[in-house]
Amino acid sequence: MSTENPHIQSLKRAGYRLTQARLTVLQVLEEERGHITSADVLAKVERVNPAIGRASVFRALELFTQLGIIRPTYISSSVTPTYVLMHGGHHHHVVCTECKRFFEFDDCDLEALTANLQASLDVQIKGHLLEFYGLCADCHVADGRGPA
Amino acid sequence: MSTENPHIQSLKRAGYRLTQARLTVLQVLEEERGHITSADVLAKVERVNPAIGRASVFRALELFTQLGIIRPTYISSSVTPTYVLMHGGHHHHVVCTECKRFFEFDDCDLEALTANLQASLDVQIKGHLLEFYGLCADCHVADGRGPA
DNA sequence: ATTTATGCAAAACTTTTGCATGGGA
DNA sequence: TCCCATGCAAAAGTTTTGCATAAAT
């Protein structure tokens, strides 16, 4: 992870220090291709550098969220949040509500809507979250749902 | 909350019993116009009917999520999930990341994208969640962010 | 009548906080 | 050197589970 890394730039630009804890959390997030839970981040950070404390991991996740480097989302019915690294501001999912698997896509074509909302509500929009829910190919074959 | 309530219909149709706990949680969710945290649901349910236990509230939230009646999401940098009732499949927000206020809108124009995804991924899409994040008029006036 | 769903209370986790100390800038 | 950020460990929350009982159908 070089110093030219855009997320590291975000940290520096905002005046935060480039500490071992923050850099390691960022490294773990970048090694993860999709979503990752806080528990997984904790485990992987510990594996990379056991000297880093849990609290610092949570503090980094919170800071990164504030800075827009990651976005916490829900992809399952569970209560454990997952984090996604924001690359270029676009990262979306189609989540199967049955098996919880998800598919990613980047193209969302929301520029017009964004411009519209900014004008009508007088807000500065910095990002968005778009998720579709439904049944994946495997699950929409036979789906009789009911009480266990 | 009448028996014709579509969410109650969903429960019945799926073969689940219409219990006090479930109906009360649903009532609380319907009284809430926007997002609500589990803690708030717990508190409001307790206010309406103190005889209902916490566990049942969580069980209801999980069941409703499975049935697509509500959707857990993240709207702040915190780690507490919030739940939104899904009305008619369209209900969106612009959330101010600073003051957490949010604005609603219904028009999202995602039909083309939906059709596209269904075809390319072979999924049956049943709904979607779209949220924009940014700064509201009050908050984008003076915002110098940085280390405390 | 049959079961499903419940309430309770304890257990299991997860996340946050306070504070003395270390490490970036 | 300065003071931001850390690690530690305990506290504070939150969510889940097991089980006997209540209450929907």
PDB file of C-alpha atoms in Angstrom, chain A residues 3-130:
ATOM      1  CA  THR A   3       1.643   6.549   0.012  1.00  0.00           C
ATOM      2  CA  GLU A   4      -0.192   7.523  -3.146  1.00  0.00           C
ATOM      3  CA  ASN A   5      -3.124   5.416  -2.046  1.00  0.00           C
ATOM      4  CA  PRO A   6      -6.157   7.696  -2.371  1.00  0.00           C
ATOM      5  CA  HIS A   7      -7.593   6.665   0.984  1.00  0.00           C
ATOM      6  CA  ILE A   8      -4.328   7.452   2.705  1.00  0.00           C
ATOM      7  CA  GLN A   9      -4.463  10.790   0.943  1.00  0.00           C
ATOM      8  CA  SER A  10      -7.945  11.359   2.390  1.00  0.00           C
ATOM      9  CA  LEU A  11      -6.626  10.755   5.860  1.00  0.00           C
ATOM     10  CA  LYS A  12      -3.678  13.085   5.412  1.00  0.00           C
ATOM     11  CA  ARG A  13      -5.735  15.753   3.753  1.00  0.00           C
ATOM     12  CA  ALA A  14      -8.178  15.769   6.639  1.00  0.00           C
ATOM     13  CA  GLY A  15      -5.295  16.158   9.038  1.00  0.00           C
ATOM     14  CA  TYR A  16      -5.301  12.713  10.607  1.00  0.00           C
ATOM     15  CA  ARG A  17      -2.121  10.853  11.456  1.00  0.00           C
ATOM     16  CA  LEU A  18      -1.037   7.801   9.533  1.00  0.00           C
ATOM     17  CA  THR A  19      -0.790   5.359  12.395  1.00  0.00           C
ATOM     18  CA  GLN A  20      -0.130   1.638  12.410  1.00  0.00           C
ATOM     19  CA  ALA A  21      -3.681   0.927  13.553  1.00  0.00           C
ATOM     20  CA  ARG A  22      -5.297   2.982  10.788  1.00  0.00           C
ATOM     21  CA  LEU A  23      -2.972   1.729   8.066  1.00  0.00           C
ATOM     22  CA  THR A  24      -3.485  -1.877   9.086  1.00  0.00           C
ATOM     23  CA  VAL A  25      -7.260  -1.570   9.148  1.00  0.00           C
ATOM     24  CA  LEU A  26      -7.131   0.057   5.752  1.00  0.00           C
ATOM     25  CA  GLN A  27      -4.876  -2.705   4.434  1.00  0.00           C
ATOM     26  CA  VAL A  28      -7.310  -5.361   5.675  1.00  0.00           C
ATOM     27  CA  LEU A  29     -10.211  -3.536   4.057  1.00  0.00           C
ATOM     28  CA  GLU A  30      -8.358  -3.306   0.764  1.00  0.00           C
ATOM     29  CA  GLU A  31      -7.451  -6.975   0.775  1.00  0.00           C
ATOM     30  CA  GLU A  32     -11.110  -7.797   1.122  1.00  0.00           C
ATOM     31  CA  ARG A  33     -12.840  -7.752  -2.214  1.00  0.00           C
ATOM     32  CA  GLY A  34     -16.404  -7.497  -0.946  1.00  0.00           C
ATOM     33  CA  HIS A  35     -18.089  -6.881   2.367  1.00  0.00           C
ATOM     34  CA  ILE A  36     -16.461  -7.520   5.674  1.00  0.00           C
ATOM     35  CA  THR A  37     -17.845  -7.548   9.188  1.00  0.00           C
ATOM     36  CA  SER A  38     -16.257  -5.795  12.127  1.00  0.00           C
ATOM     37  CA  ALA A  39     -15.516  -9.204  13.635  1.00  0.00           C
ATOM     38  CA  ASP A  40     -13.577 -10.171  10.523  1.00  0.00           C
ATOM     39  CA  VAL A  41     -11.708  -6.910  10.493  1.00  0.00           C
ATOM     40  CA  LEU A  42     -10.775  -7.475  14.132  1.00  0.00           C
ATOM     41  CA  ALA A  43      -9.565 -10.999  13.393  1.00  0.00           C
ATOM     42  CA  LYS A  44      -7.530 -10.052  10.341  1.00  0.00           C
ATOM     43  CA  VAL A  45      -5.978  -7.033  11.972  1.00  0.00           C
ATOM     44  CA  GLU A  46      -4.994  -9.223  14.889  1.00  0.00           C
ATOM     45  CA  ARG A  47      -3.410 -11.694  12.492  1.00  0.00           C
ATOM     46  CA  VAL A  48      -1.395  -8.958  10.770  1.00  0.00           C
ATOM     47  CA  ASN A  49      -0.383  -7.164  13.931  1.00  0.00           C
ATOM     48  CA  PRO A  50      -1.489  -8.556  17.301  1.00  0.00           C
ATOM     49  CA  ALA A  51      -0.269  -5.442  19.054  1.00  0.00           C
ATOM     50  CA  ILE A  52      -3.172  -3.434  17.688  1.00  0.00           C
ATOM     51  CA  GLY A  53      -6.085  -3.153  20.121  1.00  0.00           C
ATOM     52  CA  ARG A  54      -9.756  -3.744  19.385  1.00  0.00           C
ATOM     53  CA  ALA A  55     -10.718  -0.252  20.342  1.00  0.00           C
ATOM     54  CA  SER A  56      -8.429   1.232  17.715  1.00  0.00           C
ATOM     55  CA  VAL A  57      -9.971  -0.945  15.065  1.00  0.00           C
ATOM     56  CA  PHE A  58     -13.427   0.336  15.929  1.00  0.00           C
ATOM     57  CA  ARG A  59     -12.131   3.868  16.095  1.00  0.00           C
ATOM     58  CA  ALA A  60     -10.622   3.470  12.628  1.00  0.00           C
ATOM     59  CA  LEU A  61     -13.838   2.016  11.206  1.00  0.00           C
ATOM     60  CA  GLU A  62     -15.769   4.922  12.586  1.00  0.00           C
ATOM     61  CA  LEU A  63     -13.300   7.464  11.265  1.00  0.00           C
ATOM     62  CA  PHE A  64     -13.227   5.866   7.820  1.00  0.00           C
ATOM     63  CA  THR A  65     -16.996   5.914   7.747  1.00  0.00           C
ATOM     64  CA  GLN A  66     -17.033   9.602   8.624  1.00  0.00           C
ATOM     65  CA  LEU A  67     -14.544  10.304   5.875  1.00  0.00           C
ATOM     66  CA  GLY A  68     -16.559   8.309   3.362  1.00  0.00           C
ATOM     67  CA  ILE A  69     -13.772   5.793   2.846  1.00  0.00           C
ATOM     68  CA  ILE A  70     -16.079   2.953   3.773  1.00  0.00           C
ATOM     69  CA  ARG A  71     -19.818   2.601   4.086  1.00  0.00           C
ATOM     70  CA  PRO A  72     -21.532   0.345   6.600  1.00  0.00           C
ATOM     71  CA  THR A  73     -24.402  -1.646   5.141  1.00  0.00           C
ATOM     72  CA  TYR A  74     -26.709  -4.492   5.839  1.00  0.00           C
ATOM     73  CA  ILE A  75     -26.796  -7.351   3.451  1.00  0.00           C
ATOM     74  CA  SER A  76     -28.436 -10.011   5.546  1.00  0.00           C
ATOM     75  CA  SER A  77     -31.150 -10.206   8.132  1.00  0.00           C
ATOM     76  CA  SER A  78     -28.522 -10.444  10.795  1.00  0.00           C
ATOM     77  CA  VAL A  79     -27.586  -7.535  12.956  1.00  0.00           C
ATOM     78  CA  THR A  80     -23.932  -7.517  12.150  1.00  0.00           C
ATOM     79  CA  PRO A  81     -22.944  -4.639   9.928  1.00  0.00           C
ATOM     80  CA  THR A  82     -20.600  -5.133   7.023  1.00  0.00           C
ATOM     81  CA  TYR A  83     -18.283  -2.550   5.577  1.00  0.00           C
ATOM     82  CA  VAL A  84     -17.471  -1.913   1.947  1.00  0.00           C
ATOM     83  CA  LEU A  85     -14.616   0.120   0.693  1.00  0.00           C
ATOM     84  CA  MET A  86     -15.880   2.853  -1.588  1.00  0.00           C
ATOM     85  CA  HIS A  87     -14.081   2.773  -4.918  1.00  0.00           C
ATOM     86  CA  GLY A  88     -15.023   5.753  -6.993  1.00  0.00           C
ATOM     87  CA  GLY A  89     -18.197   6.199  -4.993  1.00  0.00           C
ATOM     88  CA  HIS A  90     -20.118   3.430  -6.700  1.00  0.00           C
ATOM     89  CA  HIS A  91     -20.716  -0.003  -5.343  1.00  0.00           C
ATOM     90  CA  HIS A  92     -24.101  -1.643  -5.393  1.00  0.00           C
ATOM     91  CA  HIS A  93     -25.732  -4.980  -4.731  1.00  0.00           C
ATOM     92  CA  VAL A  94     -28.457  -7.310  -5.651  1.00  0.00           C
ATOM     93  CA  VAL A  95     -29.107  -9.342  -2.518  1.00  0.00           C
ATOM     94  CA  CYS A  96     -30.918 -12.650  -2.521  1.00  0.00           C
ATOM     95  CA  THR A  97     -33.342 -12.489   0.382  1.00  0.00           C
ATOM     96  CA  GLU A  98     -33.401 -16.250   0.572  1.00  0.00           C
ATOM     97  CA  CYS A  99     -29.786 -17.403   0.617  1.00  0.00           C
ATOM     98  CA  LYS A 100     -28.252 -13.986   1.413  1.00  0.00           C
ATOM     99  CA  ARG A 101     -25.824 -14.250  -1.446  1.00  0.00           C
ATOM    100  CA  PHE A 102     -25.217 -11.007  -3.252  1.00  0.00           C
ATOM    101  CA  PHE A 103     -24.098  -9.788  -6.627  1.00  0.00           C
ATOM    102  CA  GLU A 104     -22.330  -6.538  -7.243  1.00  0.00           C
ATOM    103  CA  PHE A 105     -22.714  -3.971  -9.953  1.00  0.00           C
ATOM    104  CA  ASP A 106     -21.324  -0.495 -10.457  1.00  0.00           C
ATOM    105  CA  ASP A 107     -23.396   1.097 -13.129  1.00  0.00           C
ATOM    106  CA  CYS A 108     -26.365   2.896 -11.629  1.00  0.00           C
ATOM    107  CA  ASP A 109     -27.016   5.928 -13.759  1.00  0.00           C
ATOM    108  CA  LEU A 110     -28.273   8.178 -10.999  1.00  0.00           C
ATOM    109  CA  GLU A 111     -26.675  11.420 -12.107  1.00  0.00           C
ATOM    110  CA  ALA A 112     -29.917  13.017 -13.231  1.00  0.00           C
ATOM    111  CA  LEU A 113     -31.731  12.081 -10.053  1.00  0.00           C
ATOM    112  CA  THR A 114     -28.821  13.308  -7.946  1.00  0.00           C
ATOM    113  CA  ALA A 115     -28.804  16.678  -9.692  1.00  0.00           C
ATOM    114  CA  ASN A 116     -32.544  16.931  -9.257  1.00  0.00           C
ATOM    115  CA  LEU A 117     -32.467  16.238  -5.550  1.00  0.00           C
ATOM    116  CA  GLN A 118     -29.591  18.616  -4.951  1.00  0.00           C
ATOM    117  CA  ALA A 119     -31.523  21.410  -6.589  1.00  0.00           C
ATOM    118  CA  SER A 120     -34.925  20.740  -5.076  1.00  0.00           C
ATOM    119  CA  LEU A 121     -33.804  20.037  -1.516  1.00  0.00           C
ATOM    120  CA  ASP A 122     -30.770  22.314  -1.404  1.00  0.00           C
ATOM    121  CA  VAL A 123     -28.481  19.550  -0.246  1.00  0.00           C
ATOM    122  CA  GLN A 124     -24.934  18.615  -1.193  1.00  0.00           C
ATOM    123  CA  ILE A 125     -25.022  14.964  -2.109  1.00  0.00           C
ATOM    124  CA  LYS A 126     -21.786  13.088  -1.517  1.00  0.00           C
ATOM    125  CA  GLY A 127     -22.758   9.505  -2.145  1.00  0.00           C
ATOM    126  CA  HIS A 128     -25.540   6.984  -2.275  1.00  0.00           C
ATOM    127  CA  LEU A 129     -26.514   3.479  -1.396  1.00  0.00           C
ATOM    128  CA  LEU A 130     -28.518   1.383  -3.789  1.00  0.00           C
TER     129      LEU A 130
END
